[in-house]
Amino acid sequence: MVADALVYHPSVAHYLRFVATTVGRDKLLRTLQYFSRFYAWYLLRTDAPDRAIAPFEAIKKQFGFIRKALRVGKNVEHFKAAATAADSAGIDPVQRYLAVGRQLGYAMYLSFDMFTFVDAAGIRPIASAKRLQKEAYRAWFTGLMCSAAAGLYTLYRLREREQRIDKKDGEGVVESKKIQKERTSTNIQLISDLCDLTVPSVALGYANLDDGIVGLAGTLSSLIGVWSQWKKTA
């Protein structure tokens, strides 16, 4: 009876829906990867023995490679999203251009990243693998900057909308709640984007941050991704 109650519990069904998605599995792996990056840095700073650091270094490296394999072919999704955003009518032009920039940045990042997978997997050495990976980081940085700019612009427009409504009116109260919900969602995405920006910024030499900061930032953005995907599969 207890076993049946556990097996057929709604949470188990929700978990199965979550891990059935590539995004769900990727976000879980990413959380472990970046936490391991932070914890390996922490152990190194506290003079822990190499045998204590090695497992977390292995998780960071191997989970990163697994995630690279899971991303193969995903660039097509973002090219399509960029085309859809470009064809969208009736939306703010600034938001449309930033959406296109974001999706093209992600698409190019995944395209360059896909080429480096062949080298990383040992299938075929590519002399330009390091340069391609750098170009991938540059494209990711561009996509994230467009996403962060879109978030800031959305917050600005939400503030403008809020100033025009009458909160004493019934419709104004409803609109105010909608604005607050949009603002919360935008703020969460903006935090995720700013955390993610630490990764390509360090890789490209734009910022001088240690693995502790990058690891914590990556862990936070990954947890936000897990939470978001968990809600989508509810």
XYZ file of N, CA, C and O in Angstrom, residues 1-132:
528
model
N 0.827 -1.206 0.000
C 0.000 0.000 0.000
C 0.865 1.261 0.000
O 0.614 2.199 -0.748
N 1.904 1.249 0.842
C 2.784 2.403 0.914
C 3.528 2.590 -0.403
O 3.670 3.708 -0.915
N 3.991 1.441 -0.960
C 4.707 1.498 -2.235
C 3.803 2.043 -3.334
O 4.221 2.865 -4.158
N 2.546 1.602 -3.359
C 1.605 2.086 -4.367
C 1.354 3.575 -4.212
O 1.265 4.312 -5.194
N 1.251 4.005 -2.947
C 1.008 5.430 -2.691
C 2.166 6.282 -3.195
O 1.963 7.385 -3.709
N 3.379 5.759 -3.066
C 4.558 6.506 -3.539
C 4.646 6.492 -5.055
O 4.898 7.522 -5.688
N 4.444 5.300 -5.639
C 4.580 5.150 -7.088
C 3.560 5.996 -7.835
O 3.881 6.622 -8.852
N 2.323 6.027 -7.334
C 1.256 6.748 -8.027
C 1.029 8.160 -7.497
O 0.036 8.801 -7.843
N 1.963 8.638 -6.682
C 1.834 10.003 -6.155
C 1.990 11.006 -7.308
O 2.832 10.820 -8.204
N 1.184 12.069 -7.310
C 1.270 13.076 -8.393
C 2.669 13.669 -8.564
O 3.071 14.016 -9.672
N 3.442 13.761 -7.476
C 4.792 14.323 -7.557
C 5.715 13.444 -8.392
O 6.603 13.941 -9.094
N 5.495 12.123 -8.316
C 6.304 11.197 -9.108
C 5.985 11.375 -10.589
O 6.887 11.416 -11.446
N 4.695 11.500 -10.897
C 4.294 11.721 -12.289
C 4.855 13.047 -12.805
O 5.313 13.130 -13.952
N 4.848 14.066 -11.947
C 5.413 15.377 -12.328
C 6.909 15.265 -12.575
O 7.427 15.803 -13.563
N 7.602 14.543 -11.704
C 9.046 14.349 -11.872
C 9.351 13.632 -13.185
O 10.285 14.018 -13.907
N 8.561 12.629 -13.518
C 8.789 11.876 -14.757
C 8.569 12.759 -15.987
O 9.303 12.649 -16.970
N 7.562 13.635 -15.913
C 7.345 14.571 -17.014
C 8.522 15.538 -17.128
O 8.937 15.907 -18.232
N 9.065 15.935 -15.995
C 10.182 16.883 -15.963
C 11.435 16.274 -16.585
O 12.062 16.863 -17.469
N 11.813 15.076 -16.144
C 13.047 14.452 -16.647
C 12.876 13.897 -18.054
O 13.856 13.552 -18.714
N 11.625 13.799 -18.521
C 11.394 13.344 -19.895
C 11.768 14.426 -20.900
O 11.940 14.130 -22.088
N 11.902 15.669 -20.432
C 12.276 16.761 -21.330
C 13.796 16.926 -21.332
O 14.449 16.782 -20.306
N 14.333 17.235 -22.503
C 15.776 17.477 -22.615
C 16.178 18.679 -21.775
O 17.231 18.677 -21.135
N 15.326 19.695 -21.759
C 15.614 20.906 -20.980
C 15.696 20.582 -19.493
O 16.593 21.055 -18.785
N 14.775 19.766 -19.019
C 14.777 19.399 -17.601
C 16.061 18.683 -17.203
O 16.686 19.020 -16.190
N 16.467 17.708 -17.996
C 17.698 16.975 -17.696
C 18.913 17.899 -17.786
O 19.829 17.821 -16.964
N 18.909 18.778 -18.794
C 20.033 19.699 -18.971
C 20.169 20.626 -17.775
O 21.288 20.874 -17.297
N 19.051 21.154 -17.282
C 19.115 22.088 -16.151
C 19.608 21.402 -14.879
O 20.344 22.003 -14.085
N 19.219 20.150 -14.676
C 19.711 19.404 -13.514
C 21.213 19.178 -13.621
O 21.963 19.379 -12.653
N 21.655 18.743 -14.797
C 23.091 18.531 -15.020
C 23.864 19.832 -14.875
O 24.961 19.863 -14.304
N 23.302 20.915 -15.372
C 23.962 22.222 -15.301
C 24.113 22.673 -13.849
O 25.135 23.242 -13.463
N 23.080 22.424 -13.039
C 23.154 22.786 -11.616
C 24.309 22.062 -10.943
O 25.106 22.667 -10.212
N 24.406 20.767 -11.191
C 25.488 19.973 -10.598
C 26.846 20.394 -11.146
O 27.840 20.445 -10.418
N 26.904 20.705 -12.444
C 28.161 21.115 -13.075
C 28.697 22.396 -12.447
O 29.875 22.477 -12.072
N 27.851 23.405 -12.330
C 28.325 24.691 -11.813
C 28.521 24.682 -10.306
O 29.399 25.379 -9.788
N 27.728 23.890 -9.591
C 27.994 23.768 -8.156
C 29.338 23.081 -7.930
O 30.093 23.462 -7.032
N 29.636 22.089 -8.763
C 30.928 21.400 -8.665
C 32.068 22.354 -8.986
O 33.150 22.282 -8.381
N 31.846 23.243 -9.930
C 32.858 24.253 -10.266
C 33.148 25.150 -9.061
O 34.303 25.441 -8.756
N 32.072 25.553 -8.382
C 32.248 26.363 -7.172
C 32.921 25.571 -6.066
O 33.869 26.037 -5.426
N 32.435 24.332 -5.843
C 32.925 23.569 -4.694
C 34.375 23.126 -4.901
O 35.149 23.069 -3.935
N 34.754 22.819 -6.130
C 36.155 22.479 -6.415
C 37.051 23.679 -6.107
O 38.144 23.533 -5.557
N 36.580 24.870 -6.476
C 37.324 26.104 -6.171
C 37.433 26.292 -4.658
O 38.498 26.633 -4.134
N 36.319 26.047 -3.952
C 36.301 26.210 -2.489
C 37.276 25.239 -1.821
O 38.034 25.631 -0.923
N 37.264 23.992 -2.241
C 38.165 22.998 -1.658
C 39.628 23.356 -1.931
O 40.486 23.188 -1.063
N 39.888 23.865 -3.139
C 41.250 24.280 -3.476
C 41.709 25.436 -2.595
O 42.848 25.457 -2.124
N 40.808 26.382 -2.348
C 41.144 27.542 -1.535
C 41.364 27.165 -0.061
O 42.085 27.855 0.661
N 40.729 26.084 0.374
C 40.869 25.649 1.769
C 41.926 24.554 1.920
O 41.957 23.849 2.933
N 42.779 24.405 0.880
C 43.890 23.453 0.926
C 43.451 22.009 1.121
O 44.113 21.239 1.822
N 42.337 21.654 0.522
C 41.876 20.266 0.602
C 42.780 19.395 -0.273
O 43.374 19.865 -1.249
N 42.916 18.108 0.059
C 43.766 17.214 -0.752
C 43.193 17.012 -2.153
O 41.986 17.162 -2.375
N 44.070 16.659 -3.082
C 43.656 16.477 -4.482
C 42.565 15.425 -4.627
O 41.689 15.549 -5.488
N 42.619 14.379 -3.777
C 41.620 13.311 -3.896
C 40.214 13.805 -3.538
O 39.213 13.237 -3.982
N 40.126 14.874 -2.733
C 38.823 15.447 -2.394
C 38.307 16.348 -3.506
O 37.097 16.461 -3.736
N 39.225 16.981 -4.230
C 38.848 17.910 -5.298
C 38.517 17.175 -6.591
O 37.627 17.586 -7.341
N 39.219 16.067 -6.849
C 39.113 15.345 -8.125
C 37.684 14.984 -8.529
O 37.309 15.169 -9.702
N 36.831 14.455 -7.605
C 35.465 14.104 -8.040
C 34.675 15.291 -8.581
O 33.936 15.152 -9.558
N 34.853 16.445 -7.970
C 34.101 17.623 -8.410
C 34.666 18.189 -9.705
O 33.916 18.706 -10.540
N 35.961 18.078 -9.892
C 36.555 18.470 -11.169
C 36.043 17.552 -12.284
O 35.788 17.999 -13.413
N 35.893 16.265 -11.957
C 35.393 15.300 -12.943
C 33.934 15.586 -13.303
O 33.553 15.536 -14.478
N 33.117 15.900 -12.292
C 31.711 16.243 -12.541
C 31.624 17.475 -13.430
O 30.852 17.515 -14.392
N 32.417 18.488 -13.107
C 32.424 19.727 -13.893
C 32.760 19.438 -15.362
O 32.081 19.935 -16.274
N 33.764 18.612 -15.570
C 34.212 18.326 -16.937
C 33.256 17.392 -17.673
O 32.841 17.679 -18.805
N 32.897 16.288 -17.036
C 32.082 15.272 -17.714
C 30.647 15.734 -17.936
O 30.063 15.486 -18.999
N 30.063 16.409 -16.953
C 28.702 16.891 -17.128
C 28.664 17.996 -18.182
O 27.679 18.141 -18.904
N 29.742 18.778 -18.271
C 29.825 19.789 -19.318
C 29.830 19.142 -20.694
O 29.192 19.632 -21.626
N 30.545 18.019 -20.824
C 30.592 17.313 -22.101
C 29.241 16.688 -22.437
O 28.782 16.750 -23.591
N 28.571 16.110 -21.434
C 27.249 15.522 -21.665
C 26.272 16.583 -22.142
O 25.498 16.367 -23.088
N 26.324 17.749 -21.522
C 25.439 18.849 -21.909
C 25.756 19.337 -23.324
O 24.854 19.718 -24.073
N 27.012 19.321 -23.680
C 27.399 19.714 -25.047
C 26.767 18.752 -26.062
O 26.287 19.183 -27.126
N 26.745 17.463 -25.720
C 26.121 16.474 -26.612
C 24.611 16.697 -26.712
O 24.026 16.584 -27.800
N 23.981 17.036 -25.592
C 22.542 17.265 -25.589
C 22.160 18.500 -26.404
O 21.029 18.596 -26.898
N 23.106 19.437 -26.554
C 22.811 20.679 -27.290
C 22.930 20.526 -28.807
O 22.521 21.424 -29.552
N 23.503 19.437 -29.273
C 23.704 19.241 -30.711
C 22.359 19.291 -31.443
O 21.419 18.568 -31.093
N 22.250 20.144 -32.432
C 21.028 20.271 -33.220
C 20.029 21.272 -32.685
O 19.058 21.611 -33.364
N 20.274 21.776 -31.478
C 19.324 22.706 -30.864
C 19.383 24.096 -31.505
O 18.483 24.917 -31.298
N 20.428 24.341 -32.303
C 20.550 25.655 -32.955
C 19.381 25.932 -33.902
O 18.960 27.078 -34.064
N 18.829 24.892 -34.509
C 17.712 25.054 -35.446
C 16.510 25.681 -34.740
O 15.809 26.537 -35.305
N 16.277 25.264 -33.504
C 15.161 25.797 -32.719
C 15.268 27.316 -32.572
O 14.275 28.044 -32.695
N 16.480 27.800 -32.338
C 16.663 29.233 -32.121
C 16.662 30.016 -33.428
O 16.228 31.179 -33.448
N 17.127 29.423 -34.519
C 17.003 30.078 -35.819
C 15.523 30.262 -36.165
O 15.113 31.315 -36.673
N 14.723 29.241 -35.888
C 13.284 29.336 -36.137
C 12.657 30.406 -35.242
O 11.805 31.191 -35.697
N 13.066 30.451 -33.965
C 12.530 31.444 -33.034
C 12.894 32.854 -33.479
O 12.097 33.788 -33.341
N 14.090 33.017 -34.039
C 14.522 34.330 -34.541
C 13.647 34.752 -35.715
O 13.230 35.917 -35.806
N 13.357 33.824 -36.612
C 12.503 34.120 -37.768
C 11.091 34.469 -37.323
O 10.467 35.397 -37.856
N 10.588 33.735 -36.330
C 9.245 34.005 -35.803
C 9.177 35.386 -35.164
O 8.213 36.127 -35.364
N 10.225 35.726 -34.398
C 10.273 37.038 -33.750
C 10.340 38.153 -34.783
O 9.707 39.198 -34.633
N 11.102 37.934 -35.851
C 11.238 38.947 -36.903
C 9.919 39.180 -37.629
O 9.633 40.295 -38.073
N 9.118 38.129 -37.754
C 7.839 38.236 -38.468
C 6.691 38.681 -37.574
O 5.573 38.901 -38.071
N 6.949 38.800 -36.265
C 5.884 39.173 -35.330
C 5.426 40.601 -35.588
O 6.231 41.525 -35.638
N 4.135 40.755 -35.751
C 3.563 42.087 -35.982
C 2.811 42.543 -34.730
O 2.321 41.730 -33.947
N 2.750 43.843 -34.535
C 1.977 44.381 -33.425
C 2.703 44.416 -32.096
O 2.074 44.670 -31.060
N 4.015 44.135 -32.076
C 4.752 44.230 -30.824
C 5.744 45.391 -30.933
O 6.050 45.874 -32.018
N 6.221 45.826 -29.786
C 7.164 46.934 -29.734
C 8.384 46.630 -30.605
O 8.991 45.567 -30.469
N 8.761 47.529 -31.502
C 9.917 47.287 -32.376
C 11.205 47.005 -31.612
O 12.006 46.154 -32.032
N 11.408 47.711 -30.502
C 12.624 47.484 -29.708
C 12.647 46.063 -29.175
O 13.665 45.362 -29.261
N 11.532 45.622 -28.641
C 11.449 44.259 -28.114
C 11.619 43.236 -29.228
O 12.229 42.185 -29.012
N 11.106 43.526 -30.423
C 11.241 42.592 -31.547
C 12.699 42.466 -31.967
O 13.208 41.360 -32.156
N 13.381 43.601 -32.108
C 14.783 43.564 -32.522
C 15.654 42.855 -31.489
O 16.560 42.078 -31.840
N 15.372 43.120 -30.210
C 16.153 42.472 -29.151
C 15.870 40.976 -29.097
O 16.774 40.175 -28.829
N 14.618 40.594 -29.367
C 14.260 39.169 -29.392
C 14.988 38.464 -30.531
O 15.502 37.350 -30.367
N 15.043 39.125 -31.688
C 15.768 38.551 -32.831
C 17.250 38.427 -32.497
O 17.882 37.389 -32.770
N 17.820 39.488 -31.909
C 19.236 39.456 -31.528
C 19.531 38.350 -30.530
O 20.551 37.653 -30.639
N 18.638 38.189 -29.578
C 18.817 37.136 -28.561
C 18.819 35.756 -29.204
O 19.725 34.944 -28.965
N 17.810 35.499 -30.025
C 17.685 34.172 -30.631
C 18.802 33.879 -31.624
O 19.310 32.760 -31.681
N 19.220 34.888 -32.395
C 20.334 34.682 -33.318
C 21.638 34.454 -32.559
O 22.475 33.638 -32.970
N 21.811 35.177 -31.448
C 23.002 34.968 -30.623
C 23.065 33.543 -30.092
O 24.113 32.880 -30.177
N 21.941 33.054 -29.579
C 21.893 31.681 -29.072
C 22.089 30.669 -30.194
O 22.762 29.647 -30.016
N 21.481 30.956 -31.361
C 21.598 30.035 -32.493
C 23.041 29.921 -32.967
O 23.537 28.817 -33.235
N 23.734 31.057 -33.056
C 25.131 31.031 -33.486
C 26.010 30.370 -32.430
O 26.957 29.639 -32.760
N 25.713 30.629 -31.164
C 26.453 29.975 -30.073
C 26.345 28.457 -30.187
O 27.358 27.736 -30.133
N 25.126 27.979 -30.377
C 24.914 26.534 -30.466
C 25.513 25.948 -31.739
O 25.939 24.798 -31.756
N 25.553 26.747 -32.805
C 26.149 26.272 -34.060
C 27.655 26.087 -33.905
O 28.208 25.039 -34.272
N 28.330 27.100 -33.368
C 29.771 26.987 -33.128
C 30.057 25.878 -32.124
O 31.014 25.107 -32.284
N 29.235 25.800 -31.086
C 29.422 24.788 -30.048
C 29.284 23.382 -30.618
O 29.987 22.460 -30.215
N 28.383 23.230 -31.578
C 28.158 21.919 -32.200
C 29.397 21.458 -32.963
O 29.750 20.277 -32.945
N 30.071 22.401 -33.626
C 31.288 22.041 -34.361
C 32.399 21.603 -33.405
O 33.179 20.702 -33.723
N 32.472 22.243 -32.228
C 33.523 21.878 -31.271
C 33.249 20.533 -30.616
O 34.167 19.924 -30.069
N 32.005 20.050 -30.680
C 31.675 18.757 -30.077
C 32.455 17.634 -30.738
O 32.906 16.697 -30.068
N 32.631 17.705 -32.047
C 33.372 16.674 -32.781
C 34.787 16.554 -32.231
O 35.315 15.453 -32.056
N 35.410 17.698 -31.929
C 36.761 17.700 -31.367
C 36.745 17.225 -29.916
O 37.577 16.394 -29.526
N 35.793 17.715 -29.132
C 35.721 17.357 -27.714
C 35.451 15.869 -27.515
O 35.943 15.254 -26.567
N 34.681 15.282 -28.416
C 34.348 13.859 -28.315
C 35.465 12.964 -28.830
O 35.395 11.739 -28.697
N 36.501 13.562 -29.432
C 37.607 12.777 -29.960
C 37.287 12.099 -31.268
O 38.017 11.202 -31.713
N 36.184 12.511 -31.908
C 35.792 11.911 -33.184
C 36.750 12.326 -34.290
O 37.216 11.509 -35.085
N 37.037 13.636 -34.302
C 37.970 14.168 -35.284
C 38.591 15.452 -34.740
O 37.871 16.386 -34.413
N 39.906 15.496 -34.616
C 40.562 16.712 -34.112
C 40.334 17.883 -35.061
O 40.399 17.727 -36.284
N 40.028 19.039 -34.490
C 39.821 20.246 -35.284
C 40.819 21.292 -34.810
O 40.808 21.686 -33.642
N 41.668 21.720 -35.717
C 42.719 22.671 -35.345
C 42.155 23.988 -34.837
O 42.749 24.651 -33.984
N 40.991 24.372 -35.362
C 40.398 25.653 -34.983
C 39.370 25.529 -33.858
O 38.552 26.428 -33.660
N 39.404 24.420 -33.116
C 38.404 24.177 -32.072
C 38.387 25.282 -31.022
O 37.309 25.745 -30.604
N 39.568 25.735 -30.583
C 39.618 26.779 -29.560
C 39.044 28.091 -30.080
O 38.338 28.805 -29.366
N 39.349 28.401 -31.340
C 38.820 29.640 -31.927
C 37.304 29.555 -32.077
O 36.581 30.529 -31.800
N 36.803 28.384 -32.495
C 35.364 28.199 -32.640
C 34.659 28.312 -31.288
O 33.567 28.880 -31.193
